[in-house]
Coordinates of C-alpha atoms and ligand atoms in Angstrom, one line a residue:
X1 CA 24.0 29.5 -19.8
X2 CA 20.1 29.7 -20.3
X3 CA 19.6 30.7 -23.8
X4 CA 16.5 30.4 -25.4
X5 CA 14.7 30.7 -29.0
X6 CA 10.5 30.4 -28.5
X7 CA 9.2 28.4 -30.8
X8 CA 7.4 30.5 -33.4
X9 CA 4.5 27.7 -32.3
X10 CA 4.0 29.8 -29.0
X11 CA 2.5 32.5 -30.9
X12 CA 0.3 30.7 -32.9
X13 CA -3.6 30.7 -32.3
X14 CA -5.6 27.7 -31.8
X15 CA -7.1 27.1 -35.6
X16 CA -3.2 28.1 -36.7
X17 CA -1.8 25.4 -34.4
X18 CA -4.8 23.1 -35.8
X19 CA -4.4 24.5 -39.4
X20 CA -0.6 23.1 -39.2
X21 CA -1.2 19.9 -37.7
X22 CA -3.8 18.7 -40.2
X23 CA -1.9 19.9 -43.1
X24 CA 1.9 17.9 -41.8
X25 CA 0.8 15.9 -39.1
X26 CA 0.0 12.1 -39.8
X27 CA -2.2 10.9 -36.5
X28 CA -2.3 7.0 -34.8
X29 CA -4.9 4.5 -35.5
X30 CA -7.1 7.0 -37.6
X31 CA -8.4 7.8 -40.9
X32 CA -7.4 11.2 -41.3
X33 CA -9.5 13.3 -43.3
X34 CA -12.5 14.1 -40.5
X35 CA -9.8 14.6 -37.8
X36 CA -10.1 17.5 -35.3
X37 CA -7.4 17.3 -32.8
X38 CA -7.5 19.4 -29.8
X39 CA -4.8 21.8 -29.9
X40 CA -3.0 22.0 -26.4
X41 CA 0.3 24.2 -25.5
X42 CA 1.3 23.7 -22.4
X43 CA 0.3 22.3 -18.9
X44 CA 0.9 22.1 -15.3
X45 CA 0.1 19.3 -12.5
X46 CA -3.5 17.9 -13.2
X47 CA -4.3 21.1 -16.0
X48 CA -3.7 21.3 -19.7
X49 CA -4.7 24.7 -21.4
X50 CA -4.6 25.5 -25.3
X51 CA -2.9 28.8 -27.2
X52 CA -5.7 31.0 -26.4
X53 CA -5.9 29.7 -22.5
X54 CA -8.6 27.9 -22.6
X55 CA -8.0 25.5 -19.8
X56 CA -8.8 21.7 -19.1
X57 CA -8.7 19.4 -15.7
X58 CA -6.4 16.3 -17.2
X59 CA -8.9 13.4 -16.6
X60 CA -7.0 11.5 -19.1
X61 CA -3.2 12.0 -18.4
X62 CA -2.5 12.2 -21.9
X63 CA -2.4 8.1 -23.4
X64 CA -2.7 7.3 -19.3
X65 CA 1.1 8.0 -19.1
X66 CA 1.5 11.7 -17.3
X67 CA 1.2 9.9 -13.6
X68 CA 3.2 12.7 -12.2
X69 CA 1.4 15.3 -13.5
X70 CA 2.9 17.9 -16.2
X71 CA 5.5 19.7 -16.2
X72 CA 6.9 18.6 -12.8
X73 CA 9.8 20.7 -11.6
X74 CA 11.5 18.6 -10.1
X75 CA 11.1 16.2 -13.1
X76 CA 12.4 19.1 -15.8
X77 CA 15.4 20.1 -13.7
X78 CA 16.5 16.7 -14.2
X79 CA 16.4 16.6 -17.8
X80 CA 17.6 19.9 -18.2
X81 CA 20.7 19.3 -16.2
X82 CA 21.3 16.0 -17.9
X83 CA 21.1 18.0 -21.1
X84 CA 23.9 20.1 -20.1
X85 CA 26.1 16.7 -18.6
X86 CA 25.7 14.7 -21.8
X87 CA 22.6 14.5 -23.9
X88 CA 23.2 10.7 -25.3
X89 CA 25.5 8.1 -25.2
X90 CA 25.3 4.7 -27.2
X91 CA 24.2 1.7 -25.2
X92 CA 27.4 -0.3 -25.3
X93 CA 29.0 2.1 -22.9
X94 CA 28.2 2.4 -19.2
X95 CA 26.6 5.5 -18.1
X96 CA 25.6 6.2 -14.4
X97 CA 22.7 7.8 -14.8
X98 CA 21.0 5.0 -16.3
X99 CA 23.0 2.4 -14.1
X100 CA 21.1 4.2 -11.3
X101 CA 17.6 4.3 -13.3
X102 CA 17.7 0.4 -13.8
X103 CA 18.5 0.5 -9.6
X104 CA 15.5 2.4 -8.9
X105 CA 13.3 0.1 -11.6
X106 CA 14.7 -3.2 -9.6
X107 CA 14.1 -1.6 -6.3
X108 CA 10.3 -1.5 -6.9
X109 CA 10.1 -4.8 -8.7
X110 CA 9.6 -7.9 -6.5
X111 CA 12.4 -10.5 -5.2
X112 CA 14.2 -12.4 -8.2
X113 CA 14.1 -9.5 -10.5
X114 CA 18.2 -8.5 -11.1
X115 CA 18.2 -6.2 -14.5
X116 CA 16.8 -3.7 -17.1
X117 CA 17.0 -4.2 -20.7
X118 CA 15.7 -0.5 -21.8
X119 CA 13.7 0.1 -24.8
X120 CA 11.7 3.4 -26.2
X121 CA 8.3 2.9 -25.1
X122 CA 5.9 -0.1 -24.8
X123 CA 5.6 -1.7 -27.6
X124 CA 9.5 -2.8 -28.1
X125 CA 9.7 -3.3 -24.6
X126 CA 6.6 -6.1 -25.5
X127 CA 9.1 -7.4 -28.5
X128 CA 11.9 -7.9 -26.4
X129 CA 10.2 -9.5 -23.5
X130 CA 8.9 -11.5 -26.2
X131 CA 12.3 -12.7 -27.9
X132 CA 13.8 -13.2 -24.7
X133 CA 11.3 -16.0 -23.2
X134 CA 11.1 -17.5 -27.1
X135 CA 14.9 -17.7 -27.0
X136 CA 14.9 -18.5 -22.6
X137 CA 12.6 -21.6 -23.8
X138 CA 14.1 -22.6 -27.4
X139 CA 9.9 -22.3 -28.0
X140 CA 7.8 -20.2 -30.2
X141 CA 3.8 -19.4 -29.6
X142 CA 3.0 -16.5 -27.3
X143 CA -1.0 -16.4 -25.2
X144 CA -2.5 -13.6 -25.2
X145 CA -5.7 -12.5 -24.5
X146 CA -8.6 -10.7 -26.7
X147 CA -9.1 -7.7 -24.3
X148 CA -5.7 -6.4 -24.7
X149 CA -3.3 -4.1 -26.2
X150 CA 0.6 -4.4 -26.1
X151 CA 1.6 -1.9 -28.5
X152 CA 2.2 -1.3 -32.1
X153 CA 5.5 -3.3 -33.3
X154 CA 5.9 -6.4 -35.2
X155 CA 4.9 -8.6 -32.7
X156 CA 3.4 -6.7 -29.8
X157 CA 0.4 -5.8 -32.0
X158 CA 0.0 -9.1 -32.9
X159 CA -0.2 -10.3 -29.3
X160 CA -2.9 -7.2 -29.2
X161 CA -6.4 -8.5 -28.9
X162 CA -8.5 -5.4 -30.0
X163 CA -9.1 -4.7 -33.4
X164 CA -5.8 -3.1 -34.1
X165 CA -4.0 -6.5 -34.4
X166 CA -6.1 -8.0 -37.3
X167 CA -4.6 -5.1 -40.4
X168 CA -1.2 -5.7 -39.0
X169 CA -1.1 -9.7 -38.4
X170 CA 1.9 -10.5 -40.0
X171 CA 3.9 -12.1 -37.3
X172 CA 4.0 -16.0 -36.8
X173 CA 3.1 -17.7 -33.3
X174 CA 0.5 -15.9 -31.8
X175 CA -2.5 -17.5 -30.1
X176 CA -5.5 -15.5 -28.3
X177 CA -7.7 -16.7 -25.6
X178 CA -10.4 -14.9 -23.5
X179 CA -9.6 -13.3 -19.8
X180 CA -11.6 -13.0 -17.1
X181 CA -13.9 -10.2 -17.8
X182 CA -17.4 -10.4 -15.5
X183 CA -19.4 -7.8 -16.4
X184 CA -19.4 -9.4 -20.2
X185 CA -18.3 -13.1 -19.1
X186 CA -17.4 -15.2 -22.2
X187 CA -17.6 -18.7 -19.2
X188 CA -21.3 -17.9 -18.4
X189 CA -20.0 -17.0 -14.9
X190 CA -22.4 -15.4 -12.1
X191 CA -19.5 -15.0 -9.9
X192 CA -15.8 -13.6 -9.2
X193 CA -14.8 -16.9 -8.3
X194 CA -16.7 -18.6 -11.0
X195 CA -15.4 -16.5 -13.6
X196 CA -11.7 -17.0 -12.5
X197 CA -12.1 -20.9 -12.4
X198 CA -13.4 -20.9 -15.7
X199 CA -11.3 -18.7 -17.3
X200 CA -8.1 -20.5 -15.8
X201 CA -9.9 -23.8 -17.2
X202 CA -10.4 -22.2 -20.7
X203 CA -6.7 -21.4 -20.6
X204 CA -5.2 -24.5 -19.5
X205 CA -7.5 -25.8 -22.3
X206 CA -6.1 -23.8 -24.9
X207 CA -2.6 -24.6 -23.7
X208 CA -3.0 -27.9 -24.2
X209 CA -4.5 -27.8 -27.5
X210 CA -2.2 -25.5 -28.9
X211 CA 1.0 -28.1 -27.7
X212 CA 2.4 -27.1 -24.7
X213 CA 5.9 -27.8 -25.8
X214 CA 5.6 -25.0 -28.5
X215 CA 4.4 -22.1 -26.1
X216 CA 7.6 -19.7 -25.4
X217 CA 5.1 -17.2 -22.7
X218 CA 1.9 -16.4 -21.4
X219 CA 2.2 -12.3 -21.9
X220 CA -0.7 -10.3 -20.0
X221 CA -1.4 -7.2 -18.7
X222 CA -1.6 -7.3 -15.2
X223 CA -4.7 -5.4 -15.5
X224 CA -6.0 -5.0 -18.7
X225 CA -6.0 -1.4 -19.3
X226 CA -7.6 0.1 -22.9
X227 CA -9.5 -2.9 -22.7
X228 CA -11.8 -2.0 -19.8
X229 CA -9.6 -1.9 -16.8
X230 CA -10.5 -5.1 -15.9
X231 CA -9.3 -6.5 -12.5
X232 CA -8.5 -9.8 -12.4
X233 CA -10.9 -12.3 -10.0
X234 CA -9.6 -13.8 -6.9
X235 CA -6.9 -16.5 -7.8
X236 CA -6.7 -16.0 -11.7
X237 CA -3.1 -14.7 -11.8
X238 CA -1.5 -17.4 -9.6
X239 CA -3.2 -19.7 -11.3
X240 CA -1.9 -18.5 -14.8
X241 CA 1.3 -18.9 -13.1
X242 CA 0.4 -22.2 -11.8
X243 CA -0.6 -23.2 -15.7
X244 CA 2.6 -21.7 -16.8
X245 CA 4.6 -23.7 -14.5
X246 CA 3.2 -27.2 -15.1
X247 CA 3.8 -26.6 -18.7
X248 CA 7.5 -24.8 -18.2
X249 CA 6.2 -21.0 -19.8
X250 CA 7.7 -18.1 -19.1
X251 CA 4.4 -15.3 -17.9
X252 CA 5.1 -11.8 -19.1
X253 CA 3.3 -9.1 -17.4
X254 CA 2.7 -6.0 -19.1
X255 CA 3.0 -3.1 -16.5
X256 CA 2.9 -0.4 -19.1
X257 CA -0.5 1.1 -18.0
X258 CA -0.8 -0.4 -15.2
X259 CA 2.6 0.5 -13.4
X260 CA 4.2 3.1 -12.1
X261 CA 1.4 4.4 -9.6
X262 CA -1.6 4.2 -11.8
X263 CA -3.7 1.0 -9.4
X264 CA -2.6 2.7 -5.8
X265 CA 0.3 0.4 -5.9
X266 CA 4.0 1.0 -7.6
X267 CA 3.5 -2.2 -9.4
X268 CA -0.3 -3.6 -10.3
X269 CA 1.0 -7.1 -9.6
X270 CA 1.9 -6.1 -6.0
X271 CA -1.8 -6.3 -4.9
X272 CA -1.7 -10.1 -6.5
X273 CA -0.3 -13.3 -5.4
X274 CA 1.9 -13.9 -8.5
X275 CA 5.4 -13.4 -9.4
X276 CA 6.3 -13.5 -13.4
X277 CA 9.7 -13.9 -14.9
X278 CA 10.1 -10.6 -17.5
X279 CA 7.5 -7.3 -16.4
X280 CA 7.5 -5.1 -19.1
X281 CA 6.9 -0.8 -18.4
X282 CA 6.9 2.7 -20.1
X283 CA 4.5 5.4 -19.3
X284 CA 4.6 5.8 -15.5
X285 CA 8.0 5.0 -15.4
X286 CA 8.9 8.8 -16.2
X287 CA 5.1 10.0 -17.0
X288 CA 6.9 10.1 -20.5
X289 CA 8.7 13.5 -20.4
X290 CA 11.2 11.5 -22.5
X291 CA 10.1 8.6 -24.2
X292 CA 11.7 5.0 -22.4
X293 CA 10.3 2.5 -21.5
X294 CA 11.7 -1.5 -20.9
X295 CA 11.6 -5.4 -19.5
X296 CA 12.4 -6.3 -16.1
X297 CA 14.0 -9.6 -16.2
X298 CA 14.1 -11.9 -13.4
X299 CA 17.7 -13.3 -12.3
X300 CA 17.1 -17.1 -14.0
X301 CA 16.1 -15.6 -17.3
X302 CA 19.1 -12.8 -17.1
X303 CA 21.8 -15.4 -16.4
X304 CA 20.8 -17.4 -19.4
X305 CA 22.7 -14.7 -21.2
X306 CA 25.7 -14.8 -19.9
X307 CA 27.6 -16.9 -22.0
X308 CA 24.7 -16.3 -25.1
X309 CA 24.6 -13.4 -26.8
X310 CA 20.8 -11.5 -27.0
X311 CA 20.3 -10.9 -30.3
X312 CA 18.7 -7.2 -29.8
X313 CA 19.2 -3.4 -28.9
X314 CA 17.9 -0.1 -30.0
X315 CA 20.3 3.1 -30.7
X316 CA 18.3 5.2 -27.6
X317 CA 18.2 2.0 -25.3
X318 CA 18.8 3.7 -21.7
X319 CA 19.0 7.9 -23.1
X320 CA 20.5 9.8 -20.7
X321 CA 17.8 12.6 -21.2
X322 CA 15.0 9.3 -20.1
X323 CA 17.7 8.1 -17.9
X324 CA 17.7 11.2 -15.8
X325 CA 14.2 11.2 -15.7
X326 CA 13.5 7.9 -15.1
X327 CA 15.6 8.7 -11.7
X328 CA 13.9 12.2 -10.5
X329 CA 10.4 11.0 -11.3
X330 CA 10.3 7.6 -8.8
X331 CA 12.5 9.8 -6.5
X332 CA 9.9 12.6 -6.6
X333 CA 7.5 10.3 -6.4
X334 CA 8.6 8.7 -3.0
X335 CA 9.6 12.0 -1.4
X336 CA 6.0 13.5 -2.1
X337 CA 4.3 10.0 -1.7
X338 CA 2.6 10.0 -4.9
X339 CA 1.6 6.5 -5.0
X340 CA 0.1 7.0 -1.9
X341 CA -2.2 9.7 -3.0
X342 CA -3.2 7.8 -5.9
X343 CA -4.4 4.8 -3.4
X344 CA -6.4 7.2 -1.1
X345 CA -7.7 9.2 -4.1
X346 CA -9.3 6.2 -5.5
X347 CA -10.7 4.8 -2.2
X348 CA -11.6 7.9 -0.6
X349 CA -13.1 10.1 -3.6
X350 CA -12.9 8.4 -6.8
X351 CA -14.5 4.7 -6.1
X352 CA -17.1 6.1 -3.4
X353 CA -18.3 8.8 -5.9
X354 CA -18.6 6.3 -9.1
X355 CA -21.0 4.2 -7.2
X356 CA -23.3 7.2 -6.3
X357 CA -23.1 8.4 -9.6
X358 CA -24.0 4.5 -11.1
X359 CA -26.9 4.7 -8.5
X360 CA -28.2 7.7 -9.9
X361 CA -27.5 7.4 -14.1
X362 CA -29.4 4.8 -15.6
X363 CA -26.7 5.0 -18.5
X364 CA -24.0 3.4 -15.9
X365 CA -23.8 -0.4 -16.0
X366 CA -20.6 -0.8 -13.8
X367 CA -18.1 0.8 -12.2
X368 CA -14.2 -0.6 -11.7
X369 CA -11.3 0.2 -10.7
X370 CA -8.7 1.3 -7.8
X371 CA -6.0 4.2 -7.5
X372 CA -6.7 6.4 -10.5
X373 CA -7.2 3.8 -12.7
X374 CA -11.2 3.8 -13.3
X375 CA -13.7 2.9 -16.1
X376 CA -17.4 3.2 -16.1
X377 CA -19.7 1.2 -18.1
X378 CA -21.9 3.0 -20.1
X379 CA -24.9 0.8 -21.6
X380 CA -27.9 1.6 -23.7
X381 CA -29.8 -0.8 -21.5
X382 CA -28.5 -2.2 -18.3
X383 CA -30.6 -5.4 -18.2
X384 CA -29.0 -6.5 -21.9
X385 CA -26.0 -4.6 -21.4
X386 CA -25.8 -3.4 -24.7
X387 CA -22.7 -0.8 -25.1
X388 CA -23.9 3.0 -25.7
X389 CA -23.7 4.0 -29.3
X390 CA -20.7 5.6 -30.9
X391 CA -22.5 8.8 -31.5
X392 CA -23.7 9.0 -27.9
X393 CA -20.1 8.6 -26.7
X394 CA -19.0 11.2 -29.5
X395 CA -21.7 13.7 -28.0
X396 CA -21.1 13.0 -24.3
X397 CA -17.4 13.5 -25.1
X398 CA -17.4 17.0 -27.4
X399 CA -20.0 17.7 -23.9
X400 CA -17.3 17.1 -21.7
X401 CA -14.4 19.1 -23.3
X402 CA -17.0 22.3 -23.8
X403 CA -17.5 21.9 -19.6
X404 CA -13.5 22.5 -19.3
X405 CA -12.8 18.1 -19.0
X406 CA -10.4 16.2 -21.0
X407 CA -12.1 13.0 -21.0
X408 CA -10.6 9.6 -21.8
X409 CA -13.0 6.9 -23.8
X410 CA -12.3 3.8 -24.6
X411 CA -14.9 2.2 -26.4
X412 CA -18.6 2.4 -24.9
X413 CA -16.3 3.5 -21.6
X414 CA -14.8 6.5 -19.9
X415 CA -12.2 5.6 -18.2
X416 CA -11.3 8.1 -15.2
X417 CA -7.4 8.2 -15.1
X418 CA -6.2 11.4 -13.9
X419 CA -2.3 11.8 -13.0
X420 CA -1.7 10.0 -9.3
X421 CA -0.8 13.3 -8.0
X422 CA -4.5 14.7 -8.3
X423 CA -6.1 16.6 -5.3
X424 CA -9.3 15.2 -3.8
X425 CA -10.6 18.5 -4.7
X426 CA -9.9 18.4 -8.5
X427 CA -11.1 14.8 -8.4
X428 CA -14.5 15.9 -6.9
X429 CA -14.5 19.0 -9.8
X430 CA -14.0 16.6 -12.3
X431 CA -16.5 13.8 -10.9
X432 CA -19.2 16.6 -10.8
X433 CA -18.4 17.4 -14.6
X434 CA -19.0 14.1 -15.3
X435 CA -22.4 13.9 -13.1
X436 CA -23.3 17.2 -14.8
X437 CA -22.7 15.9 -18.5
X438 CA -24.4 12.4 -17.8
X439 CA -27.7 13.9 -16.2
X440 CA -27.8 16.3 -19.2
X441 CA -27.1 13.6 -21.6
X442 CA -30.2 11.5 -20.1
X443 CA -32.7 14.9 -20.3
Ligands
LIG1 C1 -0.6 -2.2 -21.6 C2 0.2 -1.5 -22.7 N1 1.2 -2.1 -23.3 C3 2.0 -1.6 -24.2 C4 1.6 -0.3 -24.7 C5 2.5 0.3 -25.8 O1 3.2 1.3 -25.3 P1 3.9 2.4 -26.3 O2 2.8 3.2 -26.9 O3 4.8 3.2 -25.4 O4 4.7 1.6 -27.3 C6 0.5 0.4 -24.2 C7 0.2 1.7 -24.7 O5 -0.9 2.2 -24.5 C8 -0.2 -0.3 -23.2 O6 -1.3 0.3 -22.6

């Protein structure tokens, strides 16, 4: 039986829709009287398009989560079918929808992982990981580094390094050291390989200062995603894991960004040398049609709980509705080789056209990146590398929107993330509107 009520939203015009939200709607991260959200209604593979049809190529995939694309068919049947099998079940039973979404989550982590403890979104998947290696090790401290975000709960914003972490520091054991970052290098570095010595140096530094003995985990993002897409230098992941080792600490890697497609790969540690003990995801994992998200725990750290109980769940843990999900999306993404598209997307169109567009806008100080998972540089100056002003950005991005782009900024940076299942076409549409905004930005 298909029956269906429209929202009364669907008939609403855009300033209605905007009207509503700013009179109910309390927004992230954001003082809220000079907010002017975008209204969007609805949206289909790479596009998103508002109430009146105004229309916009997705260069942001929402919060970098929609790696499918929207509104995938195959993606909606599956919910909508779960919906009519059973829409939730509490996480003490078993379920086999979700058995078989923790299958397909192991299947794509490396050797030695063995089971999925599901949480609802990022963040909490960040806490448990968290609690589990603090209780694995009968330690407390967590490393993190300055250039990162892990989410907003008790303790994952506190292992956040941006600024969002210092309002909200009101969890204990938390210690922040700097990543390799190049382009800005904290180590005075001239080199990849310079710069991952030093920063492995720094941290084996801090590790020992801090007391090894009272460091439960070293938590990173593979790739440090908000904070500048930063690929790691040759070496610097195994030797974290080489650091954590010596001193018996668990390493986290937070694949919440970073996973699920996003790099080219299904996992943004598969392109590195390094395996950790817990991996933490969301996002990619179902392009968040429903929100899930979880830890991946390797087999030593999942048998220390046999005979211990883990003191944590959530109500939603494993929802059938994410569940089902969760399933179609990694099988839709096999069967139409999504990841795949997203590796040739960024070496065939999106990488080769960055660099022409650095070697023709003064404004770009450096490209990075691979799959669709890109940020560009943008500098007032590129000898002193100072970061373009706010307002700039602000203008460049209202510039962006108005030439039919949803942009993604992150700081002084865009960051080019379109969903994995983009068309080399659209890519090249988009790229030009960015060329097109940054040469009328410079006249
Ligand atoms: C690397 C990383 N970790 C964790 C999170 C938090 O995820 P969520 O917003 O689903 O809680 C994010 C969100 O952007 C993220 O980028």
């Amino acid at each position: 039986m298909t029956t269906t009520t429209p929202s009364a939203a669907s008939a609403l015009t855009n300033a209605e829709v905007s009207n509503a939200d700013r009179s109910r709607v309390f927004h992230s991260w954001s003082a809220q009287g000079s907010l002017a959200p975008l209204p969007l209604a609805g949206g289909s593979g790479t596009t998103v398009w508002d109430a009146e049809g105004n229309r916009y190529l997705d260069f942001s995939s929402q919060l970098v989560n929609v790696n499918i694309g929207h509104q995938h068919p195959k993606v909606v049947a599956a919910i909508q079918a779960q919906a009519e099998i059973l829409t939730t079940v509490a996480p003490a039973h078993a379920n086999a929808v979700r058995a078989e979404a923790a299958q397909l989550i192991v299947d794509i982590a490396p050797d030695g992982f063995e089971k999925v403890f599901f949480t609802n979104g990022g963040a909490d998947a960040n806490e448990n990981a968290i609690r589990m290696a603090r209780l694995f090790t009968g330690r407390d401290k967590v490393l993190s580094t300055y250039r990162s975000y892990h989410g907003n709960t008790g303790a994952a914003v506190v292992a956040t390094g941006d600024w969002r972490r210092v309002p909200n520091e009101y969890s204990r054991g938390h210690v922040h050291f700097f990543g390799p970052y190049l382009y800005r290098s904290e180590f005075w570095a001239t080199s990849p390989e310079e710069e991952s010595a030093r920063a492995l140096h720094h941290l084996e530094r801090v590790v020992q200062a801090e007391g090894a003995d009272s460091i439960a985990a070293i938590l990173l993002e593979t790739i440090p995603g908000t904070a500048g897409i930063l690929t790691p230098p040759p070496g610097y992941l195994a030797g974290v894991r080489a650091i954590a080792d010596r001193y018996g600490i668990l390493l986290i890697l937070d694949e919440v960004m970073a996973g699920f497609g996003r790099t080219g790969q299904w996992l943004a540690l598969d392109a590195f040398d390094v395996r950790p003990d817990l991996i933490t995801f969301a996002k990619g994992v179902n392009s968040g049609y429903v929100p899930i998200g979880g830890v991946i725990i390797s087999s030593e750290v999942a048998h220390h709980f046999d005979e211990r109980v883990f003191p944590g769940g959530l109500t939603y843990s494993g929802h059938p509705l994410a569940a089902a999900s969760v399933v179609a999306t990694i099988n839709a993404m096999r069967e139409e080789g999504i990841v795949e598209n997203a590796k040739r997307i960024g070496a065939e169109v999106i990488g080769p056209r960055l660099e022409q567009l650095a070697a023709r806008h003064e404004l770009i100080g450096e490209v990075r990146g691979s799959g669709v998972f890109w940020a560009v540089e943008l500098v007032e100056d590129r000898d002193t590398r100072a970061p373009l002003a706010a307002a700039s950005i602000g203008a460049l991005k209202g510039d962006l929107l108005s030439r039919g782009l949803l942009p993604f900024f992150a700081d002084n940076r865009i960051h080019v993330v379109p969903p994995c299942v983009i068309t080399a076409e659209d890519a090249t549409r988009g790229l030009d509107i960015i060329d097109e905004a940054l040469g009328a930005f410079q006249r």
